[in-house]
XYZ file of C-alpha atoms in Angstrom:
686
model
C 0.000 0.000 0.000
C 1.296 3.447 -0.865
C 2.674 5.086 2.276
C 0.940 8.314 1.339
C -2.363 6.565 1.756
C -1.848 5.801 5.433
C -2.274 9.148 7.055
C 1.388 9.138 7.918
C 2.050 12.816 8.200
C 1.210 16.238 9.376
C -1.180 17.200 12.080
C -3.702 14.414 11.691
C -2.710 11.189 13.236
C -3.238 8.159 11.132
C -6.176 7.567 13.360
C -7.554 8.648 16.642
C -5.877 5.646 17.892
C -6.052 6.278 21.417
C -9.194 7.078 20.676
C -10.364 3.869 19.247
C -7.507 1.732 20.428
C -7.516 3.007 23.952
C -3.917 4.150 23.523
C -2.420 7.404 22.427
C -2.175 8.031 18.743
C 1.175 8.257 17.058
C 2.085 10.368 14.079
C 4.578 8.047 12.421
C 6.968 9.395 9.850
C 7.629 7.741 6.532
C 10.484 5.668 7.870
C 8.155 4.180 10.459
C 5.776 3.221 7.699
C 8.558 1.416 5.881
C 9.368 -0.527 9.009
C 5.756 -1.546 9.301
C 5.726 -3.259 5.912
C 4.560 -6.859 6.356
C 6.454 -10.027 5.594
C 3.215 -11.871 5.030
C 0.865 -9.173 3.949
C -2.414 -9.532 2.152
C -2.026 -9.727 -1.655
C -2.014 -6.194 -3.092
C -4.750 -4.945 -5.334
C -4.138 -3.682 -8.811
C -2.359 -0.370 -8.989
C -4.643 2.565 -8.540
C -7.595 0.516 -7.386
C -9.851 1.798 -4.708
C -13.061 0.870 -3.034
C -16.246 1.971 -4.735
C -18.157 4.878 -3.299
C -21.183 4.168 -1.137
C -23.706 4.471 -3.937
C -21.945 2.439 -6.592
C -22.088 4.442 -9.821
C -21.824 1.275 -11.848
C -25.251 0.178 -10.676
C -26.917 3.192 -12.252
C -27.045 4.712 -15.690
C -25.576 8.162 -16.127
C -29.072 9.634 -16.305
C -30.075 7.707 -13.186
C -27.125 9.042 -11.225
C -27.876 12.565 -12.384
C -31.477 12.141 -11.255
C -30.438 10.941 -7.785
C -27.897 13.774 -7.549
C -30.707 16.277 -8.008
C -32.210 15.126 -4.734
C -29.040 14.899 -2.676
C -26.629 17.476 -4.095
C -28.905 20.286 -5.212
C -31.545 20.198 -2.504
C -30.123 23.191 -0.601
C -29.340 25.470 -3.531
C -32.558 24.291 -5.173
C -34.679 25.751 -2.364
C -32.926 29.137 -2.399
C -35.654 30.648 -4.672
C -37.944 30.409 -1.642
C -36.226 33.400 -0.035
C -33.178 34.709 -1.958
C -34.857 37.156 -4.370
C -37.395 38.247 -1.759
C -34.617 39.230 0.650
C -32.732 41.076 -2.080
C -35.672 43.048 -3.438
C -36.653 44.147 0.063
C -33.480 46.281 0.107
C -34.479 48.316 -2.975
C -36.114 51.753 -2.731
C -39.627 51.745 -4.160
C -38.699 54.239 -6.865
C -35.848 52.062 -8.165
C -37.548 48.713 -8.377
C -37.161 48.313 -12.146
C -33.470 49.199 -12.524
C -32.565 47.767 -9.145
C -34.326 44.467 -9.833
C -32.435 44.018 -13.100
C -29.209 44.588 -11.180
C -30.102 42.015 -8.531
C -31.072 39.416 -11.131
C -27.816 40.085 -12.944
C -25.834 39.567 -9.734
C -27.717 36.331 -8.994
C -27.209 35.015 -12.521
C -23.499 35.738 -12.635
C -23.036 34.376 -9.125
C -24.563 31.085 -10.239
C -22.324 31.080 -13.303
C -19.118 32.347 -11.703
C -19.181 30.675 -8.298
C -21.073 27.459 -8.990
C -20.330 26.720 -12.647
C -16.803 28.084 -12.975
C -15.253 27.779 -9.516
C -16.881 24.624 -8.156
C -17.895 22.713 -11.280
C -14.910 23.761 -13.328
C -12.109 23.576 -10.772
C -12.872 22.546 -7.177
C -14.605 19.295 -8.142
C -11.403 18.280 -9.931
C -9.599 18.279 -6.580
C -11.108 14.949 -5.575
C -9.517 12.304 -3.389
C -10.112 9.099 -5.336
C -13.476 10.409 -6.438
C -14.435 11.655 -2.966
C -14.989 15.345 -2.213
C -15.558 17.465 0.873
C -13.458 19.602 3.160
C -11.414 16.618 4.388
C -10.603 15.587 0.822
C -9.085 19.043 0.399
C -7.282 18.566 3.709
C -5.657 15.349 2.500
C -4.764 16.710 -0.930
C -3.461 20.032 0.372
C -0.910 18.464 2.720
C 0.809 16.349 0.081
C 4.481 17.231 -0.313
C 4.209 19.709 2.530
C 7.692 20.991 3.426
C 7.071 20.069 7.092
C 5.631 16.676 6.304
C 8.638 14.638 7.476
C 9.322 16.555 10.658
C 9.202 14.265 13.650
C 7.531 15.031 16.924
C 5.438 17.783 15.423
C 2.608 17.994 17.899
C 1.148 21.399 17.177
C -1.539 21.937 14.593
C -0.286 23.901 11.631
C -2.096 27.089 10.532
C -3.493 25.644 7.308
C -4.875 22.645 9.213
C -6.614 24.913 11.700
C -8.040 26.967 8.831
C -9.493 23.872 7.184
C -10.930 22.775 10.517
C -12.607 26.189 10.745
C -14.158 25.489 7.350
C -15.477 22.158 8.600
C -16.912 23.846 11.689
C -18.610 26.492 9.553
C -20.253 23.777 7.493
C -21.610 22.316 10.722
C -23.006 25.753 11.538
C -24.656 25.763 8.149
C -26.080 22.340 8.973
C -27.941 23.907 11.902
C -29.314 26.893 9.986
C -30.250 25.282 6.653
C -33.080 23.061 7.969
C -34.467 26.029 9.920
C -34.547 28.511 7.044
C -35.644 25.983 4.388
C -38.555 24.587 6.396
C -39.592 27.979 7.756
C -39.572 29.554 4.273
C -41.712 26.749 2.917
C -44.270 26.850 5.727
C -44.550 30.636 5.469
C -46.281 30.043 2.165
C -49.234 28.815 4.194
C -49.949 32.362 5.364
C -50.151 33.547 1.734
C -52.486 30.747 0.692
C -54.608 31.040 3.854
C -53.792 34.255 5.804
C -55.771 33.137 8.848
C -53.245 30.325 9.429
C -50.294 32.669 10.037
C -50.036 31.761 13.764
C -49.514 28.128 12.739
C -46.376 28.761 10.666
C -43.820 28.423 13.476
C -45.496 25.409 15.185
C -45.787 23.670 11.825
C -42.107 24.348 11.057
C -41.112 22.886 14.435
C -43.236 19.786 13.846
C -41.638 19.260 10.456
C -38.155 19.671 11.905
C -38.943 17.174 14.664
C -40.139 14.735 12.020
C -37.025 15.245 9.876
C -34.620 14.636 12.740
C -36.649 11.746 14.153
C -36.492 10.047 10.772
C -32.675 10.110 10.719
C -32.461 7.013 12.919
C -34.554 5.094 10.377
C -32.124 5.808 7.562
C -32.642 7.655 4.317
C -32.523 4.674 1.966
C -36.265 4.338 1.449
C -37.102 7.996 1.098
C -33.883 8.479 -0.856
C -35.387 6.529 -3.731
C -37.921 9.281 -4.307
C -35.591 12.228 -3.662
C -34.563 12.440 -7.302
C -38.039 12.289 -8.849
C -39.426 14.826 -6.361
C -36.578 17.250 -6.998
C -36.898 16.719 -10.751
C -40.548 17.686 -10.396
C -39.493 20.621 -8.212
C -36.991 21.962 -10.735
C -39.439 21.376 -13.584
C -42.097 23.410 -11.790
C -39.543 26.109 -10.951
C -38.473 26.403 -14.561
C -41.993 26.148 -15.992
C -43.503 28.848 -13.782
C -40.486 31.064 -14.341
C -40.622 30.660 -18.111
C -44.320 31.521 -18.102
C -43.650 34.787 -16.296
C -40.624 35.643 -18.461
C -42.719 35.242 -21.595
C -45.263 37.650 -20.112
C -42.557 40.211 -19.217
C -39.468 39.634 -21.460
C -37.903 42.916 -20.297
C -36.385 40.976 -17.455
C -34.000 39.182 -19.842
C -31.919 42.360 -19.964
C -30.514 41.240 -16.601
C -28.363 38.694 -18.429
C -26.005 41.573 -19.181
C -23.446 41.870 -16.342
C -23.329 45.673 -16.395
C -26.749 45.866 -14.725
C -25.226 44.293 -11.626
C -22.142 46.515 -11.741
C -24.305 49.597 -12.174
C -26.457 48.688 -9.180
C -23.393 48.327 -6.959
C -21.820 51.505 -8.356
C -24.914 53.620 -7.806
C -25.470 52.365 -4.248
C -21.996 52.131 -2.677
C -23.382 52.382 0.845
C -25.753 49.477 0.235
C -23.255 47.189 -1.504
C -22.684 45.112 1.621
C -26.384 44.564 2.252
C -27.097 43.778 -1.414
C -24.330 41.207 -1.770
C -25.296 39.741 1.607
C -28.765 39.052 0.214
C -27.635 37.910 -3.239
C -25.337 35.262 -1.748
C -28.427 33.445 -0.465
C -28.925 32.281 -4.056
C -25.784 30.128 -3.903
C -26.119 28.649 -0.415
C -25.564 24.933 -0.558
C -22.785 25.241 -3.102
C -20.433 23.283 -0.809
C -22.766 20.276 -1.094
C -21.804 19.978 -4.744
C -18.257 19.127 -3.757
C -19.003 17.329 -0.503
C -21.363 14.767 -2.086
C -19.330 14.204 -5.239
C -18.131 10.777 -4.154
C -21.663 9.411 -4.108
C -22.391 10.094 -7.761
C -19.267 11.161 -9.616
C -18.348 14.517 -11.064
C -19.881 13.875 -14.469
C -23.343 12.992 -13.123
C -23.355 16.089 -10.914
C -22.351 18.296 -13.833
C -25.123 16.855 -16.000
C -27.692 17.425 -13.266
C -26.502 21.015 -12.844
C -26.248 22.128 -16.451
C -29.228 20.207 -17.812
C -31.756 20.676 -15.000
C -30.791 22.712 -11.950
C -29.108 25.766 -13.482
C -31.719 26.431 -16.201
C -34.569 25.927 -13.719
C -33.056 28.240 -11.113
C -32.280 30.985 -13.623
C -35.761 30.786 -15.151
C -37.397 30.895 -11.726
C -35.404 33.880 -10.480
C -36.097 35.740 -13.717
C -39.739 34.680 -13.560
C -40.068 36.068 -10.048
C -38.425 39.265 -11.269
C -40.792 39.486 -14.231
C -43.805 39.132 -11.944
C -42.481 41.832 -9.602
C -41.962 44.190 -12.547
C -45.481 43.558 -13.841
C -47.058 44.061 -10.431
C -44.973 47.181 -9.751
C -46.126 48.673 -13.049
C -49.700 48.032 -11.938
C -49.043 49.728 -8.587
C -49.028 46.537 -6.526
C -46.415 45.138 -4.155
C -45.387 41.481 -3.870
C -44.665 40.022 -0.440
C -43.792 36.476 -1.523
C -42.687 36.486 -5.176
C -41.972 32.762 -5.176
C -45.552 31.706 -4.505
C -46.990 34.708 -6.307
C -45.798 33.484 -9.716
C -48.184 30.522 -9.465
C -51.876 30.992 -10.285
C -54.095 31.543 -7.278
C -56.070 28.664 -5.837
C -55.171 25.006 -6.043
C -52.012 25.591 -8.095
C -50.546 27.911 -5.464
C -51.456 25.479 -2.676
C -49.826 22.632 -4.607
C -46.686 24.719 -5.058
C -46.578 25.436 -1.327
C -46.874 21.730 -0.504
C -44.197 20.884 -3.060
C -41.909 23.506 -1.531
C -42.345 21.833 1.875
C -41.240 18.508 0.379
C -38.266 20.188 -1.283
C -37.304 21.852 2.012
C -37.426 18.490 3.789
C -35.155 16.964 1.142
C -32.755 19.917 1.326
C -32.560 19.521 5.096
C -32.067 15.756 4.888
C -29.178 16.069 2.469
C -27.280 18.581 4.602
C -27.858 16.608 7.805
C -26.445 13.463 6.183
C -23.472 15.469 4.949
C -22.835 16.744 8.471
C -22.848 13.175 9.793
C -20.272 12.129 7.187
C -18.023 15.069 7.980
C -18.113 14.381 11.728
C -17.233 10.732 11.143
C -14.257 11.806 9.018
C -13.152 14.149 11.803
C -13.371 11.258 14.278
C -11.342 8.986 12.032
C -8.640 11.619 11.547
C -8.433 12.138 15.287
C -9.902 15.640 15.345
C -13.069 14.796 17.240
C -13.953 12.600 20.238
C -15.411 9.184 19.508
C -19.178 9.241 19.067
C -21.678 6.483 18.471
C -21.956 5.919 14.713
C -24.757 3.695 13.428
C -25.085 2.363 9.900
C -28.647 2.595 8.619
C -28.174 0.671 5.380
C -26.453 -2.623 4.663
C -26.085 -1.724 0.989
C -24.817 1.858 1.289
C -22.085 2.313 3.870
C -22.180 6.121 3.622
C -25.653 6.175 5.142
C -24.908 6.646 8.808
C -26.606 8.093 11.852
C -24.849 9.813 14.760
C -27.370 10.190 17.604
C -25.566 12.939 19.530
C -24.918 15.017 16.409
C -28.520 14.538 15.296
C -29.832 15.727 18.670
C -27.547 18.760 18.599
C -28.654 19.699 15.069
C -32.306 19.226 16.022
C -32.075 21.386 19.151
C -30.096 24.018 17.278
C -32.517 24.239 14.334
C -35.624 24.400 16.530
C -33.991 27.002 18.759
C -33.265 29.147 15.713
C -36.876 28.892 14.552
C -38.171 29.876 17.989
C -35.665 32.713 18.322
C -36.043 34.268 14.853
C -39.682 33.353 14.040
C -39.425 34.297 10.307
C -37.213 33.177 7.448
C -36.272 36.806 6.785
C -34.788 37.024 10.263
C -33.013 33.685 9.891
C -31.539 34.904 6.591
C -29.613 37.475 8.604
C -27.760 34.612 10.284
C -27.347 32.601 7.110
C -24.560 33.769 4.825
C -21.692 34.129 7.293
C -20.989 30.406 7.583
C -21.573 29.796 3.874
C -19.241 32.526 2.647
C -16.621 31.703 5.283
C -16.517 28.108 4.041
C -16.215 29.391 0.446
C -13.150 31.476 1.362
C -11.476 28.515 3.057
C -12.249 26.244 0.109
C -10.452 28.679 -2.187
C -7.412 28.726 0.097
C -7.319 24.923 0.311
C -7.745 24.641 -3.459
C -4.689 26.866 -3.909
C -2.654 24.468 -1.759
C -3.971 21.494 -3.721
C -3.090 23.129 -7.039
C 0.479 23.728 -5.879
C 1.215 20.644 -3.773
C -0.848 17.911 -5.414
C -1.044 19.119 -9.022
C 2.359 20.771 -9.218
C 1.053 24.109 -10.475
C 3.480 26.998 -10.298
C 2.598 30.010 -8.174
C 2.263 32.077 -11.365
C -0.420 29.687 -12.581
C -2.308 29.013 -9.350
C -2.230 32.441 -7.719
C -4.114 34.532 -10.337
C -6.970 32.043 -10.585
C -7.328 31.591 -6.819
C -6.932 35.332 -6.281
C -9.910 35.896 -8.586
C -11.965 33.341 -6.687
C -10.772 34.816 -3.408
C -11.793 38.364 -4.300
C -15.341 37.211 -5.038
C -15.511 35.033 -1.928
C -14.113 37.736 0.337
C -16.541 40.277 -1.109
C -19.432 37.993 -0.200
C -17.942 37.201 3.202
C -17.380 40.878 4.003
C -20.890 41.728 2.851
C -22.274 39.345 5.466
C -20.320 40.712 8.399
C -22.895 43.466 8.919
C -25.320 40.681 9.836
C -23.287 39.783 12.899
C -25.437 41.641 15.406
C -28.666 40.479 13.711
C -27.871 36.799 14.045
C -24.658 36.271 12.118
C -22.982 35.485 15.432
C -24.963 32.232 15.658
C -23.052 30.186 13.062
C -19.785 31.785 14.176
C -20.482 30.815 17.789
C -21.236 27.243 16.682
C -18.017 27.191 14.649
C -15.904 28.517 17.522
C -17.365 25.960 19.945
C -16.653 23.074 17.574
C -13.171 24.378 16.829
C -12.359 24.488 20.546
C -13.462 20.849 20.833
C -11.421 19.762 17.800
C -8.293 21.679 18.775
C -8.452 20.479 22.384
C -8.981 16.854 21.400
C -6.161 16.796 18.854
C -3.750 18.761 21.049
C -4.543 16.591 24.057
C -3.944 13.405 22.071
C -0.614 14.744 20.844
C 0.490 15.573 24.382
C -0.606 12.167 25.649
C 1.383 10.502 22.900
C 4.496 12.497 23.772
C 4.328 11.142 27.331
C 3.127 7.596 26.754
C 5.565 6.755 23.963
C 8.618 8.612 25.230
C 10.312 5.283 26.160
C 8.775 2.689 23.899
C 9.658 -1.015 24.170
C 11.089 -2.338 20.910
C 10.004 -5.508 19.154
C 13.299 -7.216 20.032
C 12.689 -6.495 23.710
C 9.161 -7.845 23.328
C 10.557 -11.100 21.903
C 12.815 -11.411 24.918
C 9.835 -10.885 27.224
C 7.779 -13.534 25.383
C 10.649 -16.033 25.597
C 11.452 -15.316 29.246
C 11.277 -18.352 31.543
C 9.668 -16.112 34.149
C 6.594 -15.639 31.931
C 4.010 -18.433 31.775
C 2.363 -18.944 28.354
C -1.304 -19.920 28.611
C -3.686 -21.243 25.997
C -5.761 -18.855 23.930
C -5.404 -15.589 22.030
C -4.868 -12.070 23.340
C -5.442 -9.080 21.060
C -3.716 -5.958 22.356
C -5.037 -2.758 20.754
C -2.073 -0.553 19.883
C -2.216 3.051 18.769
C 1.417 2.848 17.656
C 2.113 0.549 14.660
C 5.587 -0.157 16.037
C 6.945 -0.876 19.484
C 4.922 -2.524 22.232
C 1.552 -1.329 23.589
C 1.583 -0.342 27.239
C -1.449 -2.466 27.972
C 0.617 -5.589 27.180
C 3.414 -4.483 29.493
C 0.935 -3.764 32.296
C -0.691 -7.153 31.767
C 2.628 -9.039 31.896
C 3.860 -7.075 34.915
C 0.685 -7.711 36.886
C -0.072 -11.320 35.898
C 3.286 -12.794 34.781
C 1.482 -14.642 31.977
C 1.107 -14.289 28.232
C -1.218 -16.103 25.833
C 0.119 -18.588 23.304
C -1.041 -16.331 20.474
C -0.555 -12.594 20.867
C -1.740 -10.066 18.290
C -0.710 -6.409 18.410
C -3.497 -4.745 16.420
C -3.303 -1.147 15.197
C -6.204 0.443 13.343
C -4.975 3.227 11.080
C -6.915 5.833 9.158
C -5.858 6.144 5.534
C -5.746 9.336 3.504
C -8.053 7.548 1.073
C -11.807 7.679 1.711
C -12.183 3.901 1.313
C -9.711 1.021 1.492
C -10.317 -2.165 -0.531
C -10.862 -5.324 1.495
C -7.759 -6.994 0.019
C -5.612 -4.074 1.216
C -7.228 -3.904 4.634
C -4.748 -5.935 6.682
C -0.995 -6.193 6.985
C 0.191 -9.022 9.246
C 3.594 -10.439 10.096
C 5.093 -12.532 12.916
C 7.381 -10.922 15.463
C 10.026 -13.505 16.175
C 9.145 -17.157 16.751
C 7.149 -16.864 19.962
C 3.586 -16.672 18.671
C 3.525 -12.873 18.618
C 2.039 -11.183 15.560
C 1.728 -7.582 14.463
C -1.363 -6.636 12.472
C -2.062 -3.227 10.967
C -5.574 -2.567 9.681
C -6.208 0.304 7.277
C -9.567 2.066 7.077
C -10.572 5.038 4.964
C -11.610 8.240 6.673
C -15.176 7.611 5.547
C -15.309 4.102 7.001
C -15.973 2.772 10.482
C -13.658 0.089 11.936
C -15.023 -3.413 12.563
C -12.529 -5.331 14.675
C -14.643 -8.485 14.790
C -14.423 -8.725 10.998
C -10.693 -7.983 11.167
C -10.089 -10.928 13.489
C -11.907 -13.239 11.083
C -9.714 -11.916 8.279
C -6.559 -12.423 10.355
C -7.480 -16.079 10.845
C -8.666 -16.801 7.303
C -6.189 -14.780 5.241
C -3.373 -13.805 7.572
C -2.622 -17.272 8.882
C -2.828 -16.292 12.558
C -3.813 -19.354 14.660
C -6.718 -18.027 16.677
C -10.373 -18.682 17.493
C -12.314 -15.392 17.266
C -14.940 -16.444 19.808
C -12.245 -17.206 22.382
C -10.021 -14.171 21.851
C -9.585 -11.626 24.644
C -9.186 -7.948 23.736
C -7.032 -5.678 25.900
C -7.392 -1.895 25.908
C -5.813 0.958 27.791
C -8.312 3.380 29.291
C -6.915 6.854 29.808
C -7.426 8.530 33.160
C -6.480 12.170 32.562
C -5.233 14.361 35.390
C -4.159 17.987 35.165
C -1.296 19.668 36.989
C 1.522 18.344 34.807
C 3.930 20.120 32.478
C 2.031 19.586 29.213
C 2.126 22.481 26.768
C -1.565 23.219 27.193
C -3.433 25.892 29.148
C -4.873 24.592 32.389
C -8.452 25.051 31.188
C -7.679 22.969 28.089
C -6.235 20.153 30.215
C -9.453 20.014 32.222
C -11.552 20.204 29.063
C -9.580 17.413 27.406
C -10.092 15.289 30.505
C -13.823 15.949 30.270
C -13.881 14.994 26.573
C -11.836 11.851 27.235
C -14.163 10.692 30.005
C -17.265 11.257 27.893
C -16.026 9.981 24.542
C -17.444 6.676 23.429
C -15.538 3.794 24.934
C -13.192 1.899 22.626
C -14.981 -1.378 23.248
C -18.199 0.116 21.895
C -16.446 1.912 19.051
C -15.065 -1.383 17.790
C -18.359 -3.259 18.270
C -16.755 -6.046 20.297
C -18.497 -8.468 22.661
C -18.209 -6.942 26.145
C -17.484 -10.349 27.706
C -14.253 -10.618 25.668
C -12.787 -7.259 26.721
C -10.370 -6.315 29.488
C -9.545 -2.640 30.126
C -6.451 -1.517 32.001
C -6.348 1.921 33.566
C -3.651 4.312 32.323
C -3.203 7.386 34.563
C -1.763 10.310 32.579
C -0.901 13.693 34.083
C -0.935 16.552 31.609
């Protein structure tokens, strides 16, 4: 297996091995990886092979994948017409509706083209990690060939790693706000269809949110089958209604010219920030395009965007604009242009109900994406272990994290109760989205230089252009801070503190636990010692370090003076690849001639370890003489105490201790039978 695929560098440990293994994680350098090469390893796969993504593209036609992508990838950006143009037009003076509206539509159109089509579709989606996208794919790609990659004992997080973690935290903040604003915008249509039901809007939104988050534990496989068709219907209705209005008022097509947008910004310099802060709502959800790429492939996503989503969105925004122009000419105002473009009566009610379904799908997609990102953070050692449940036997990417789901649910409902209207929530929306866009541009620049070998003269101008646009949108949202923009930032800061504390604490623990490691030769001497009694059976010692001897084994031998006939030192490592093929999963080799074996298991950062299956594989393919049902698993359990000389603030030592005590226990993380587990306490003073 390529050493670069083993998470062998930089700030992320190859896994949160203390984490799962119950011992402190090591950050082995490349020489350590060479030493860990097996003598009797599993047969390698063909060069360049990798595990298929969760939803195997080969099982679907290209059109079928594009249809499914409509429901998962474009749910968020597809529901932006519910509120984006309404929020933008509300900023225009009444006497400038015509010219101002053309400027807003021009800004929306060119934002969709420039940010979504050019930046993300044209460039960012090319920065995939074996077909997988997302902020952690950029993290892996951006640290290739890093000048500090081979430095040993580097325990501090580097600035670019922290910046990417901030981007991940901001996406989690977006995961809280998106369900709130999507569902609330959809249910507000009820007050337009039946004004007397206005008091029911907030309670109905809360009920829908409760239903959405309750359903997460059931899995999205069943409802996922109808995501695509519903969203295809949604985009068809969006485009059809928009086209109908554009035909009635073709003047609106002048907004295709970019100078209308420039003129609007030039004539209203004091309102530029507010205008761009509203326009950016039209491209919220753009990060989902990259994050969910591994499920469907870049080509299917591009087809869905250019053939269906982009034309439908443009037609709908222009259709809403055409209706506003027509009503303004007649002396009327439009409170909800999205619903107003539909004929009154049953058609408008049907559109409102369809918008509720679309909002549910948009929320579902972002929640699932948040789960996947948190699992990747856990695997890379940036987040405490949480309970991760798989909700589908066929699609391994469909997971459910109860604690994360509860936090998202409480956060979304709290936002609905606090802000009451989608217009108020929109004030909090944009900061997290645009912040993540800025960080994506920065990470893409690193990928272009380090992974693709672009020169600075080639990469810098392109990324500078993207950065100027992203920073303009980010700056334009800062004025929303006091009106609610602090909410996603507060969520991001809280998550960043957790991630930084967990990673820093693990690094400090490693520096103390592995300062005087026992070598394999010394272990052989221990196993052959006449003072040690060898007993029947198999002992599996979970080791965070893929070399040396785990402390739990030393504690066991010191206390009991016995050692099993078969001893396996098992390390579970997180690869830089999203998925690891089954035939590259295990490396196994004997240590000496005393029945001691070293096994290294590789998992992708989008996979969950299954030690029970590993033991079966060790017996069947690795040649280790063991009986899985009779094996005993030994773990270290950290007992963190403050007051030491660790390079952490005192508050962070206490907080790390709190996180360590409340993280999911290793025995549960590995899904092992509790009757086959022995934990040994490991007091550590930081």
